[in-house]
Amino acid sequence: KARASTSASLARGLLLGRPARKAHRMAPVGTEEVRHPRLTSPLGNALQVSCALLFASYFFFPPAMCLLLAAVSPLGLNLFGGRACLATAVAYLLQLIFYKPHLG
């Protein structure tokens, strides 16, 4: 079994164009792996789903924003003007592109 996994990692390394000696790396000395138990309660599942949606907000919220803007635009409920909806959409997209809180 160990032989198959080693040959599979070597083959994977060769397919990706990496030298065979770099196909498998060891963790640095002193590295500690921490694993927390998975939450299986309904509250834990709800927390995991909400965190996954928050993590995937770049993919989840733009379609929701488009639906919301379509609903309040002059084509929908006519709550806001076309320029206000367009300015909101542009500001939202610029924030997605330029605001990177994880980079410092």
PDB file of N, CA and C in Angstrom:
ATOM      1  N   LYS A   1       0.823  -1.191   0.000  1.00  0.00           N
ATOM      2  CA  LYS A   1       0.000   0.000   0.000  1.00  0.00           C
ATOM      3  C   LYS A   1       0.872   1.262   0.000  1.00  0.00           C
ATOM      4  N   ALA A   2       1.913   1.268   0.820  1.00  0.00           N
ATOM      5  CA  ALA A   2       2.810   2.427   0.860  1.00  0.00           C
ATOM      6  C   ALA A   2       3.503   2.603  -0.478  1.00  0.00           C
ATOM      7  N   ARG A   3       3.799   1.502  -1.122  1.00  0.00           N
ATOM      8  CA  ARG A   3       4.466   1.553  -2.427  1.00  0.00           C
ATOM      9  C   ARG A   3       3.558   2.203  -3.466  1.00  0.00           C
ATOM     10  N   ALA A   4       2.262   1.881  -3.445  1.00  0.00           N
ATOM     11  CA  ALA A   4       1.330   2.457  -4.412  1.00  0.00           C
ATOM     12  C   ALA A   4       1.171   3.956  -4.188  1.00  0.00           C
ATOM     13  N   SER A   5       1.077   4.387  -2.923  1.00  0.00           N
ATOM     14  CA  SER A   5       0.905   5.815  -2.676  1.00  0.00           C
ATOM     15  C   SER A   5       2.162   6.594  -3.055  1.00  0.00           C
ATOM     16  N   THR A   6       3.346   5.992  -2.837  1.00  0.00           N
ATOM     17  CA  THR A   6       4.585   6.654  -3.224  1.00  0.00           C
ATOM     18  C   THR A   6       4.672   6.787  -4.731  1.00  0.00           C
ATOM     19  N   SER A   7       4.331   5.719  -5.441  1.00  0.00           N
ATOM     20  CA  SER A   7       4.390   5.794  -6.900  1.00  0.00           C
ATOM     21  C   SER A   7       3.320   6.739  -7.437  1.00  0.00           C
ATOM     22  N   ALA A   8       2.174   6.802  -6.761  1.00  0.00           N
ATOM     23  CA  ALA A   8       1.134   7.733  -7.198  1.00  0.00           C
ATOM     24  C   ALA A   8       1.598   9.176  -7.000  1.00  0.00           C
ATOM     25  N   SER A   9       2.255   9.460  -5.873  1.00  0.00           N
ATOM     26  CA  SER A   9       2.726  10.828  -5.650  1.00  0.00           C
ATOM     27  C   SER A   9       3.843  11.190  -6.629  1.00  0.00           C
ATOM     28  N   LEU A  10       4.689  10.225  -6.959  1.00  0.00           N
ATOM     29  CA  LEU A  10       5.733  10.481  -7.961  1.00  0.00           C
ATOM     30  C   LEU A  10       5.123  10.744  -9.325  1.00  0.00           C
ATOM     31  N   ALA A  11       4.115   9.949  -9.691  1.00  0.00           N
ATOM     32  CA  ALA A  11       3.459  10.142 -10.977  1.00  0.00           C
ATOM     33  C   ALA A  11       2.752  11.494 -11.009  1.00  0.00           C
ATOM     34  N   ARG A  12       2.088  11.863  -9.904  1.00  0.00           N
ATOM     35  CA  ARG A  12       1.410  13.142  -9.835  1.00  0.00           C
ATOM     36  C   ARG A  12       2.429  14.273  -9.981  1.00  0.00           C
ATOM     37  N   GLY A  13       3.587  14.133  -9.335  1.00  0.00           N
ATOM     38  CA  GLY A  13       4.624  15.147  -9.444  1.00  0.00           C
ATOM     39  C   GLY A  13       5.156  15.269 -10.862  1.00  0.00           C
ATOM     40  N   LEU A  14       5.304  14.146 -11.524  1.00  0.00           N
ATOM     41  CA  LEU A  14       5.800  14.183 -12.894  1.00  0.00           C
ATOM     42  C   LEU A  14       4.764  14.774 -13.845  1.00  0.00           C
ATOM     43  N   LEU A  15       3.474  14.486 -13.592  1.00  0.00           N
ATOM     44  CA  LEU A  15       2.423  15.046 -14.435  1.00  0.00           C
ATOM     45  C   LEU A  15       2.335  16.559 -14.282  1.00  0.00           C
ATOM     46  N   LEU A  16       2.625  17.054 -13.104  1.00  0.00           N
ATOM     47  CA  LEU A  16       2.574  18.487 -12.864  1.00  0.00           C
ATOM     48  C   LEU A  16       3.870  19.187 -13.267  1.00  0.00           C
ATOM     49  N   GLY A  17       4.832  18.426 -13.761  1.00  0.00           N
ATOM     50  CA  GLY A  17       6.072  19.011 -14.232  1.00  0.00           C
ATOM     51  C   GLY A  17       7.078  19.298 -13.133  1.00  0.00           C
ATOM     52  N   ARG A  18       6.886  18.683 -11.960  1.00  0.00           N
ATOM     53  CA  ARG A  18       7.829  18.879 -10.866  1.00  0.00           C
ATOM     54  C   ARG A  18       8.819  17.731 -10.843  1.00  0.00           C
ATOM     55  N   PRO A  19      10.032  17.995 -10.409  1.00  0.00           N
ATOM     56  CA  PRO A  19      10.989  16.905 -10.262  1.00  0.00           C
ATOM     57  C   PRO A  19      10.488  15.882  -9.243  1.00  0.00           C
ATOM     58  N   ALA A  20      10.887  14.641  -9.393  1.00  0.00           N
ATOM     59  CA  ALA A  20      10.405  13.562  -8.537  1.00  0.00           C
ATOM     60  C   ALA A  20      10.787  13.782  -7.073  1.00  0.00           C
ATOM     61  N   ARG A  21      11.913  14.399  -6.803  1.00  0.00           N
ATOM     62  CA  ARG A  21      12.335  14.575  -5.406  1.00  0.00           C
ATOM     63  C   ARG A  21      11.479  15.604  -4.675  1.00  0.00           C
ATOM     64  N   LYS A  22      10.759  16.460  -5.403  1.00  0.00           N
ATOM     65  CA  LYS A  22       9.907  17.450  -4.762  1.00  0.00           C
ATOM     66  C   LYS A  22       8.446  17.025  -4.731  1.00  0.00           C
ATOM     67  N   ALA A  23       8.129  15.819  -5.168  1.00  0.00           N
ATOM     68  CA  ALA A  23       6.743  15.382  -5.200  1.00  0.00           C
ATOM     69  C   ALA A  23       6.190  15.166  -3.799  1.00  0.00           C
ATOM     70  N   HIS A  24       7.036  14.845  -2.843  1.00  0.00           N
ATOM     71  CA  HIS A  24       6.572  14.599  -1.484  1.00  0.00           C
ATOM     72  C   HIS A  24       7.455  15.379  -0.518  1.00  0.00           C
ATOM     73  N   ARG A  25       6.854  16.291   0.226  1.00  0.00           N
ATOM     74  CA  ARG A  25       7.623  17.095   1.168  1.00  0.00           C
ATOM     75  C   ARG A  25       7.212  16.742   2.588  1.00  0.00           C
ATOM     76  N   MET A  26       8.174  16.784   3.455  1.00  0.00           N
ATOM     77  CA  MET A  26       7.910  16.567   4.870  1.00  0.00           C
ATOM     78  C   MET A  26       7.637  17.922   5.531  1.00  0.00           C
ATOM     79  N   ALA A  27       6.854  17.900   6.600  1.00  0.00           N
ATOM     80  CA  ALA A  27       6.589  19.128   7.348  1.00  0.00           C
ATOM     81  C   ALA A  27       7.865  19.555   8.060  1.00  0.00           C
ATOM     82  N   PRO A  28       8.056  20.855   8.241  1.00  0.00           N
ATOM     83  CA  PRO A  28       9.246  21.317   8.955  1.00  0.00           C
ATOM     84  C   PRO A  28       9.281  20.768  10.381  1.00  0.00           C
ATOM     85  N   VAL A  29      10.476  20.636  10.909  1.00  0.00           N
ATOM     86  CA  VAL A  29      10.655  20.136  12.272  1.00  0.00           C
ATOM     87  C   VAL A  29       9.980  21.104  13.242  1.00  0.00           C
ATOM     88  N   GLY A  30       9.233  20.569  14.196  1.00  0.00           N
ATOM     89  CA  GLY A  30       8.542  21.401  15.169  1.00  0.00           C
ATOM     90  C   GLY A  30       7.126  21.761  14.772  1.00  0.00           C
ATOM     91  N   THR A  31       6.689  21.328  13.581  1.00  0.00           N
ATOM     92  CA  THR A  31       5.334  21.614  13.138  1.00  0.00           C
ATOM     93  C   THR A  31       4.361  20.768  13.937  1.00  0.00           C
ATOM     94  N   GLU A  32       3.293  21.379  14.382  1.00  0.00           N
ATOM     95  CA  GLU A  32       2.289  20.677  15.166  1.00  0.00           C
ATOM     96  C   GLU A  32       0.958  20.746  14.426  1.00  0.00           C
ATOM     97  N   GLU A  33       0.296  19.622  14.293  1.00  0.00           N
ATOM     98  CA  GLU A  33      -0.994  19.577  13.623  1.00  0.00           C
ATOM     99  C   GLU A  33      -2.090  19.546  14.674  1.00  0.00           C
ATOM    100  N   VAL A  34      -3.046  20.459  14.526  1.00  0.00           N
ATOM    101  CA  VAL A  34      -4.146  20.541  15.481  1.00  0.00           C
ATOM    102  C   VAL A  34      -5.434  20.258  14.731  1.00  0.00           C
ATOM    103  N   ARG A  35      -6.196  19.300  15.223  1.00  0.00           N
ATOM    104  CA  ARG A  35      -7.497  18.988  14.624  1.00  0.00           C
ATOM    105  C   ARG A  35      -8.566  19.085  15.696  1.00  0.00           C
ATOM    106  N   HIS A  36      -9.633  19.777  15.358  1.00  0.00           N
ATOM    107  CA  HIS A  36     -10.745  19.918  16.283  1.00  0.00           C
ATOM    108  C   HIS A  36     -11.854  18.949  15.873  1.00  0.00           C
ATOM    109  N   PRO A  37     -12.622  18.451  16.823  1.00  0.00           N
ATOM    110  CA  PRO A  37     -13.701  17.534  16.453  1.00  0.00           C
ATOM    111  C   PRO A  37     -14.762  18.252  15.623  1.00  0.00           C
ATOM    112  N   ARG A  38     -15.361  17.525  14.714  1.00  0.00           N
ATOM    113  CA  ARG A  38     -16.384  18.082  13.849  1.00  0.00           C
ATOM    114  C   ARG A  38     -17.668  18.307  14.647  1.00  0.00           C
ATOM    115  N   LEU A  39     -18.313  19.451  14.400  1.00  0.00           N
ATOM    116  CA  LEU A  39     -19.568  19.762  15.081  1.00  0.00           C
ATOM    117  C   LEU A  39     -20.713  19.016  14.398  1.00  0.00           C
ATOM    118  N   THR A  40     -21.445  18.208  15.133  1.00  0.00           N
ATOM    119  CA  THR A  40     -22.522  17.407  14.538  1.00  0.00           C
ATOM    120  C   THR A  40     -23.902  17.795  15.043  1.00  0.00           C
ATOM    121  N   SER A  41     -23.993  18.735  15.987  1.00  0.00           N
ATOM    122  CA  SER A  41     -25.293  19.165  16.486  1.00  0.00           C
ATOM    123  C   SER A  41     -25.953  20.074  15.449  1.00  0.00           C
ATOM    124  N   PRO A  42     -27.268  20.279  15.527  1.00  0.00           N
ATOM    125  CA  PRO A  42     -27.927  21.205  14.580  1.00  0.00           C
ATOM    126  C   PRO A  42     -27.336  22.617  14.636  1.00  0.00           C
ATOM    127  N   LEU A  43     -27.014  23.085  15.842  1.00  0.00           N
ATOM    128  CA  LEU A  43     -26.392  24.405  15.961  1.00  0.00           C
ATOM    129  C   LEU A  43     -25.004  24.407  15.317  1.00  0.00           C
ATOM    130  N   GLY A  44     -24.252  23.340  15.524  1.00  0.00           N
ATOM    131  CA  GLY A  44     -22.928  23.236  14.910  1.00  0.00           C
ATOM    132  C   GLY A  44     -23.005  23.177  13.398  1.00  0.00           C
ATOM    133  N   ASN A  45     -23.987  22.440  12.872  1.00  0.00           N
ATOM    134  CA  ASN A  45     -24.165  22.372  11.420  1.00  0.00           C
ATOM    135  C   ASN A  45     -24.557  23.732  10.853  1.00  0.00           C
ATOM    136  N   ALA A  46     -25.439  24.446  11.554  1.00  0.00           N
ATOM    137  CA  ALA A  46     -25.833  25.783  11.098  1.00  0.00           C
ATOM    138  C   ALA A  46     -24.633  26.731  11.106  1.00  0.00           C
ATOM    139  N   LEU A  47     -23.793  26.616  12.141  1.00  0.00           N
ATOM    140  CA  LEU A  47     -22.588  27.442  12.216  1.00  0.00           C
ATOM    141  C   LEU A  47     -21.640  27.136  11.064  1.00  0.00           C
ATOM    142  N   GLN A  48     -21.461  25.864  10.757  1.00  0.00           N
ATOM    143  CA  GLN A  48     -20.561  25.491   9.657  1.00  0.00           C
ATOM    144  C   GLN A  48     -21.095  25.972   8.315  1.00  0.00           C
ATOM    145  N   VAL A  49     -22.412  25.866   8.098  1.00  0.00           N
ATOM    146  CA  VAL A  49     -22.997  26.326   6.831  1.00  0.00           C
ATOM    147  C   VAL A  49     -22.865  27.842   6.709  1.00  0.00           C
ATOM    148  N   SER A  50     -23.160  28.568   7.796  1.00  0.00           N
ATOM    149  CA  SER A  50     -23.056  30.026   7.717  1.00  0.00           C
ATOM    150  C   SER A  50     -21.612  30.472   7.500  1.00  0.00           C
ATOM    151  N   CYS A  51     -20.659  29.794   8.129  1.00  0.00           N
ATOM    152  CA  CYS A  51     -19.254  30.143   7.911  1.00  0.00           C
ATOM    153  C   CYS A  51     -18.822  29.813   6.484  1.00  0.00           C
ATOM    154  N   ALA A  52     -19.321  28.712   5.939  1.00  0.00           N
ATOM    155  CA  ALA A  52     -18.994  28.371   4.549  1.00  0.00           C
ATOM    156  C   ALA A  52     -19.561  29.411   3.595  1.00  0.00           C
ATOM    157  N   LEU A  53     -20.785  29.877   3.849  1.00  0.00           N
ATOM    158  CA  LEU A  53     -21.371  30.918   3.002  1.00  0.00           C
ATOM    159  C   LEU A  53     -20.615  32.232   3.144  1.00  0.00           C
ATOM    160  N   LEU A  54     -20.188  32.546   4.361  1.00  0.00           N
ATOM    161  CA  LEU A  54     -19.406  33.761   4.556  1.00  0.00           C
ATOM    162  C   LEU A  54     -18.068  33.664   3.837  1.00  0.00           C
ATOM    163  N   PHE A  55     -17.447  32.489   3.912  1.00  0.00           N
ATOM    164  CA  PHE A  55     -16.179  32.276   3.220  1.00  0.00           C
ATOM    165  C   PHE A  55     -16.360  32.390   1.709  1.00  0.00           C
ATOM    166  N   ALA A  56     -17.495  31.902   1.214  1.00  0.00           N
ATOM    167  CA  ALA A  56     -17.755  31.905  -0.226  1.00  0.00           C
ATOM    168  C   ALA A  56     -18.529  33.150  -0.652  1.00  0.00           C
ATOM    169  N   SER A  57     -18.453  34.213   0.134  1.00  0.00           N
ATOM    170  CA  SER A  57     -19.267  35.391  -0.154  1.00  0.00           C
ATOM    171  C   SER A  57     -18.954  36.009  -1.509  1.00  0.00           C
ATOM    172  N   TYR A  58     -17.741  35.860  -1.983  1.00  0.00           N
ATOM    173  CA  TYR A  58     -17.424  36.411  -3.298  1.00  0.00           C
ATOM    174  C   TYR A  58     -18.217  35.705  -4.396  1.00  0.00           C
ATOM    175  N   PHE A  59     -18.668  34.487  -4.135  1.00  0.00           N
ATOM    176  CA  PHE A  59     -19.435  33.743  -5.132  1.00  0.00           C
ATOM    177  C   PHE A  59     -20.931  33.769  -4.838  1.00  0.00           C
ATOM    178  N   PHE A  60     -21.303  33.957  -3.570  1.00  0.00           N
ATOM    179  CA  PHE A  60     -22.696  33.842  -3.160  1.00  0.00           C
ATOM    180  C   PHE A  60     -23.430  35.176  -3.199  1.00  0.00           C
ATOM    181  N   PHE A  61     -22.800  36.253  -2.755  1.00  0.00           N
ATOM    182  CA  PHE A  61     -23.502  37.510  -2.619  1.00  0.00           C
ATOM    183  C   PHE A  61     -23.691  38.305  -3.912  1.00  0.00           C
ATOM    184  N   PRO A  62     -22.800  38.263  -4.906  1.00  0.00           N
ATOM    185  CA  PRO A  62     -23.080  39.025  -6.136  1.00  0.00           C
ATOM    186  C   PRO A  62     -24.392  38.637  -6.832  1.00  0.00           C
ATOM    187  N   PRO A  63     -24.745  37.342  -6.965  1.00  0.00           N
ATOM    188  CA  PRO A  63     -26.060  37.046  -7.557  1.00  0.00           C
ATOM    189  C   PRO A  63     -27.212  37.561  -6.693  1.00  0.00           C
ATOM    190  N   ALA A  64     -27.067  37.466  -5.367  1.00  0.00           N
ATOM    191  CA  ALA A  64     -28.104  37.999  -4.480  1.00  0.00           C
ATOM    192  C   ALA A  64     -28.212  39.512  -4.637  1.00  0.00           C
ATOM    193  N   MET A  65     -27.073  40.193  -4.792  1.00  0.00           N
ATOM    194  CA  MET A  65     -27.066  41.644  -4.993  1.00  0.00           C
ATOM    195  C   MET A  65     -27.763  42.002  -6.309  1.00  0.00           C
ATOM    196  N   CYS A  66     -27.514  41.221  -7.344  1.00  0.00           N
ATOM    197  CA  CYS A  66     -28.167  41.483  -8.631  1.00  0.00           C
ATOM    198  C   CYS A  66     -29.685  41.326  -8.519  1.00  0.00           C
ATOM    199  N   LEU A  67     -30.134  40.290  -7.831  1.00  0.00           N
ATOM    200  CA  LEU A  67     -31.578  40.091  -7.649  1.00  0.00           C
ATOM    201  C   LEU A  67     -32.187  41.222  -6.823  1.00  0.00           C
ATOM    202  N   LEU A  68     -31.500  41.647  -5.775  1.00  0.00           N
ATOM    203  CA  LEU A  68     -31.996  42.738  -4.945  1.00  0.00           C
ATOM    204  C   LEU A  68     -32.075  44.040  -5.745  1.00  0.00           C
ATOM    205  N   LEU A  69     -31.040  44.341  -6.510  1.00  0.00           N
ATOM    206  CA  LEU A  69     -31.056  45.561  -7.316  1.00  0.00           C
ATOM    207  C   LEU A  69     -32.135  45.512  -8.389  1.00  0.00           C
ATOM    208  N   ALA A  70     -32.349  44.339  -8.985  1.00  0.00           N
ATOM    209  CA  ALA A  70     -33.412  44.203  -9.981  1.00  0.00           C
ATOM    210  C   ALA A  70     -34.779  44.410  -9.338  1.00  0.00           C
ATOM    211  N   ALA A  71     -34.930  43.957  -8.091  1.00  0.00           N
ATOM    212  CA  ALA A  71     -36.224  44.087  -7.407  1.00  0.00           C
ATOM    213  C   ALA A  71     -36.528  45.541  -7.060  1.00  0.00           C
ATOM    214  N   VAL A  72     -35.523  46.321  -6.651  1.00  0.00           N
ATOM    215  CA  VAL A  72     -35.780  47.703  -6.223  1.00  0.00           C
ATOM    216  C   VAL A  72     -35.573  48.725  -7.340  1.00  0.00           C
ATOM    217  N   SER A  73     -35.150  48.278  -8.508  1.00  0.00           N
ATOM    218  CA  SER A  73     -34.896  49.192  -9.617  1.00  0.00           C
ATOM    219  C   SER A  73     -36.212  49.648 -10.252  1.00  0.00           C
ATOM    220  N   PRO A  74     -36.132  50.594 -11.188  1.00  0.00           N
ATOM    221  CA  PRO A  74     -37.347  51.018 -11.892  1.00  0.00           C
ATOM    222  C   PRO A  74     -38.032  49.870 -12.650  1.00  0.00           C
ATOM    223  N   LEU A  75     -37.304  48.837 -12.978  1.00  0.00           N
ATOM    224  CA  LEU A  75     -37.927  47.693 -13.654  1.00  0.00           C
ATOM    225  C   LEU A  75     -38.728  46.811 -12.703  1.00  0.00           C
ATOM    226  N   GLY A  76     -38.417  46.906 -11.398  1.00  0.00           N
ATOM    227  CA  GLY A  76     -39.105  46.081 -10.398  1.00  0.00           C
ATOM    228  C   GLY A  76     -40.093  46.900  -9.603  1.00  0.00           C
ATOM    229  N   LEU A  77     -39.792  47.124  -8.324  1.00  0.00           N
ATOM    230  CA  LEU A  77     -40.689  47.845  -7.424  1.00  0.00           C
ATOM    231  C   LEU A  77     -40.593  49.360  -7.560  1.00  0.00           C
ATOM    232  N   ASN A  78     -39.608  49.828  -8.300  1.00  0.00           N
ATOM    233  CA  ASN A  78     -39.399  51.259  -8.533  1.00  0.00           C
ATOM    234  C   ASN A  78     -39.160  52.026  -7.224  1.00  0.00           C
ATOM    235  N   LEU A  79     -38.365  51.412  -6.313  1.00  0.00           N
ATOM    236  CA  LEU A  79     -38.030  52.075  -5.058  1.00  0.00           C
ATOM    237  C   LEU A  79     -36.860  53.024  -5.223  1.00  0.00           C
ATOM    238  N   PHE A  80     -35.931  52.696  -6.106  1.00  0.00           N
ATOM    239  CA  PHE A  80     -34.753  53.527  -6.346  1.00  0.00           C
ATOM    240  C   PHE A  80     -34.609  53.757  -7.840  1.00  0.00           C
ATOM    241  N   GLY A  81     -33.944  54.845  -8.185  1.00  0.00           N
ATOM    242  CA  GLY A  81     -33.720  55.156  -9.583  1.00  0.00           C
ATOM    243  C   GLY A  81     -32.621  54.288 -10.189  1.00  0.00           C
ATOM    244  N   GLY A  82     -32.526  54.325 -11.475  1.00  0.00           N
ATOM    245  CA  GLY A  82     -31.533  53.539 -12.195  1.00  0.00           C
ATOM    246  C   GLY A  82     -30.105  53.938 -11.851  1.00  0.00           C
ATOM    247  N   ARG A  83     -29.862  55.261 -11.697  1.00  0.00           N
ATOM    248  CA  ARG A  83     -28.521  55.721 -11.346  1.00  0.00           C
ATOM    249  C   ARG A  83     -28.111  55.252  -9.952  1.00  0.00           C
ATOM    250  N   ALA A  84     -29.033  55.266  -9.012  1.00  0.00           N
ATOM    251  CA  ALA A  84     -28.727  54.818  -7.644  1.00  0.00           C
ATOM    252  C   ALA A  84     -28.391  53.334  -7.638  1.00  0.00           C
ATOM    253  N   CYS A  85     -29.147  52.551  -8.378  1.00  0.00           N
ATOM    254  CA  CYS A  85     -28.870  51.108  -8.454  1.00  0.00           C
ATOM    255  C   CYS A  85     -27.528  50.848  -9.131  1.00  0.00           C
ATOM    256  N   LEU A  86     -27.249  51.587 -10.200  1.00  0.00           N
ATOM    257  CA  LEU A  86     -25.981  51.421 -10.908  1.00  0.00           C
ATOM    258  C   LEU A  86     -24.810  51.845 -10.022  1.00  0.00           C
ATOM    259  N   ALA A  87     -24.944  52.964  -9.311  1.00  0.00           N
ATOM    260  CA  ALA A  87     -23.872  53.415  -8.422  1.00  0.00           C
ATOM    261  C   ALA A  87     -23.636  52.412  -7.298  1.00  0.00           C
ATOM    262  N   THR A  88     -24.704  51.833  -6.759  1.00  0.00           N
ATOM    263  CA  THR A  88     -24.561  50.817  -5.711  1.00  0.00           C
ATOM    264  C   THR A  88     -23.848  49.585  -6.248  1.00  0.00           C
ATOM    265  N   ALA A  89     -24.222  49.155  -7.449  1.00  0.00           N
ATOM    266  CA  ALA A  89     -23.586  47.978  -8.048  1.00  0.00           C
ATOM    267  C   ALA A  89     -22.108  48.229  -8.321  1.00  0.00           C
ATOM    268  N   VAL A  90     -21.772  49.412  -8.834  1.00  0.00           N
ATOM    269  CA  VAL A  90     -20.368  49.747  -9.121  1.00  0.00           C
ATOM    270  C   VAL A  90     -19.567  49.823  -7.827  1.00  0.00           C
ATOM    271  N   ALA A  91     -20.130  50.464  -6.799  1.00  0.00           N
ATOM    272  CA  ALA A  91     -19.422  50.552  -5.515  1.00  0.00           C
ATOM    273  C   ALA A  91     -19.202  49.160  -4.925  1.00  0.00           C
ATOM    274  N   TYR A  92     -20.197  48.301  -5.034  1.00  0.00           N
ATOM    275  CA  TYR A  92     -20.070  46.934  -4.509  1.00  0.00           C
ATOM    276  C   TYR A  92     -18.989  46.160  -5.256  1.00  0.00           C
ATOM    277  N   LEU A  93     -18.983  46.251  -6.571  1.00  0.00           N
ATOM    278  CA  LEU A  93     -17.977  45.530  -7.359  1.00  0.00           C
ATOM    279  C   LEU A  93     -16.571  46.079  -7.107  1.00  0.00           C
ATOM    280  N   LEU A  94     -16.428  47.400  -6.971  1.00  0.00           N
ATOM    281  CA  LEU A  94     -15.119  47.969  -6.661  1.00  0.00           C
ATOM    282  C   LEU A  94     -14.633  47.511  -5.287  1.00  0.00           C
ATOM    283  N   GLN A  95     -15.559  47.414  -4.335  1.00  0.00           N
ATOM    284  CA  GLN A  95     -15.185  46.921  -3.004  1.00  0.00           C
ATOM    285  C   GLN A  95     -14.719  45.479  -3.091  1.00  0.00           C
ATOM    286  N   LEU A  96     -15.384  44.663  -3.892  1.00  0.00           N
ATOM    287  CA  LEU A  96     -14.955  43.269  -4.060  1.00  0.00           C
ATOM    288  C   LEU A  96     -13.570  43.167  -4.678  1.00  0.00           C
ATOM    289  N   ILE A  97     -13.294  44.057  -5.615  1.00  0.00           N
ATOM    290  CA  ILE A  97     -12.015  43.990  -6.329  1.00  0.00           C
ATOM    291  C   ILE A  97     -10.864  44.538  -5.486  1.00  0.00           C
ATOM    292  N   PHE A  98     -11.072  45.684  -4.821  1.00  0.00           N
ATOM    293  CA  PHE A  98      -9.957  46.383  -4.192  1.00  0.00           C
ATOM    294  C   PHE A  98      -9.815  46.187  -2.686  1.00  0.00           C
ATOM    295  N   TYR A  99     -10.874  45.830  -1.977  1.00  0.00           N
ATOM    296  CA  TYR A  99     -10.792  45.705  -0.525  1.00  0.00           C
ATOM    297  C   TYR A  99     -10.339  44.290  -0.175  1.00  0.00           C
ATOM    298  N   LYS A 100      -9.140  44.170   0.350  1.00  0.00           N
ATOM    299  CA  LYS A 100      -8.559  42.872   0.706  1.00  0.00           C
ATOM    300  C   LYS A 100      -8.146  42.891   2.176  1.00  0.00           C
ATOM    301  N   PRO A 101      -9.088  42.674   3.103  1.00  0.00           N
ATOM    302  CA  PRO A 101      -8.718  42.751   4.515  1.00  0.00           C
ATOM    303  C   PRO A 101      -7.744  41.668   4.952  1.00  0.00           C
ATOM    304  N   HIS A 102      -7.733  40.534   4.254  1.00  0.00           N
ATOM    305  CA  HIS A 102      -6.837  39.447   4.635  1.00  0.00           C
ATOM    306  C   HIS A 102      -5.377  39.729   4.268  1.00  0.00           C
ATOM    307  N   LEU A 103      -5.127  40.763   3.481  1.00  0.00           N
ATOM    308  CA  LEU A 103      -3.748  41.091   3.089  1.00  0.00           C
ATOM    309  C   LEU A 103      -3.126  42.174   3.948  1.00  0.00           C
ATOM    310  N   GLY A 104      -3.791  42.587   4.986  1.00  0.00           N
ATOM    311  CA  GLY A 104      -3.172  43.530   5.904  1.00  0.00           C
ATOM    312  C   GLY A 104      -3.952  44.761   6.050  1.00  0.00           C
TER     313      GLY A 104
END
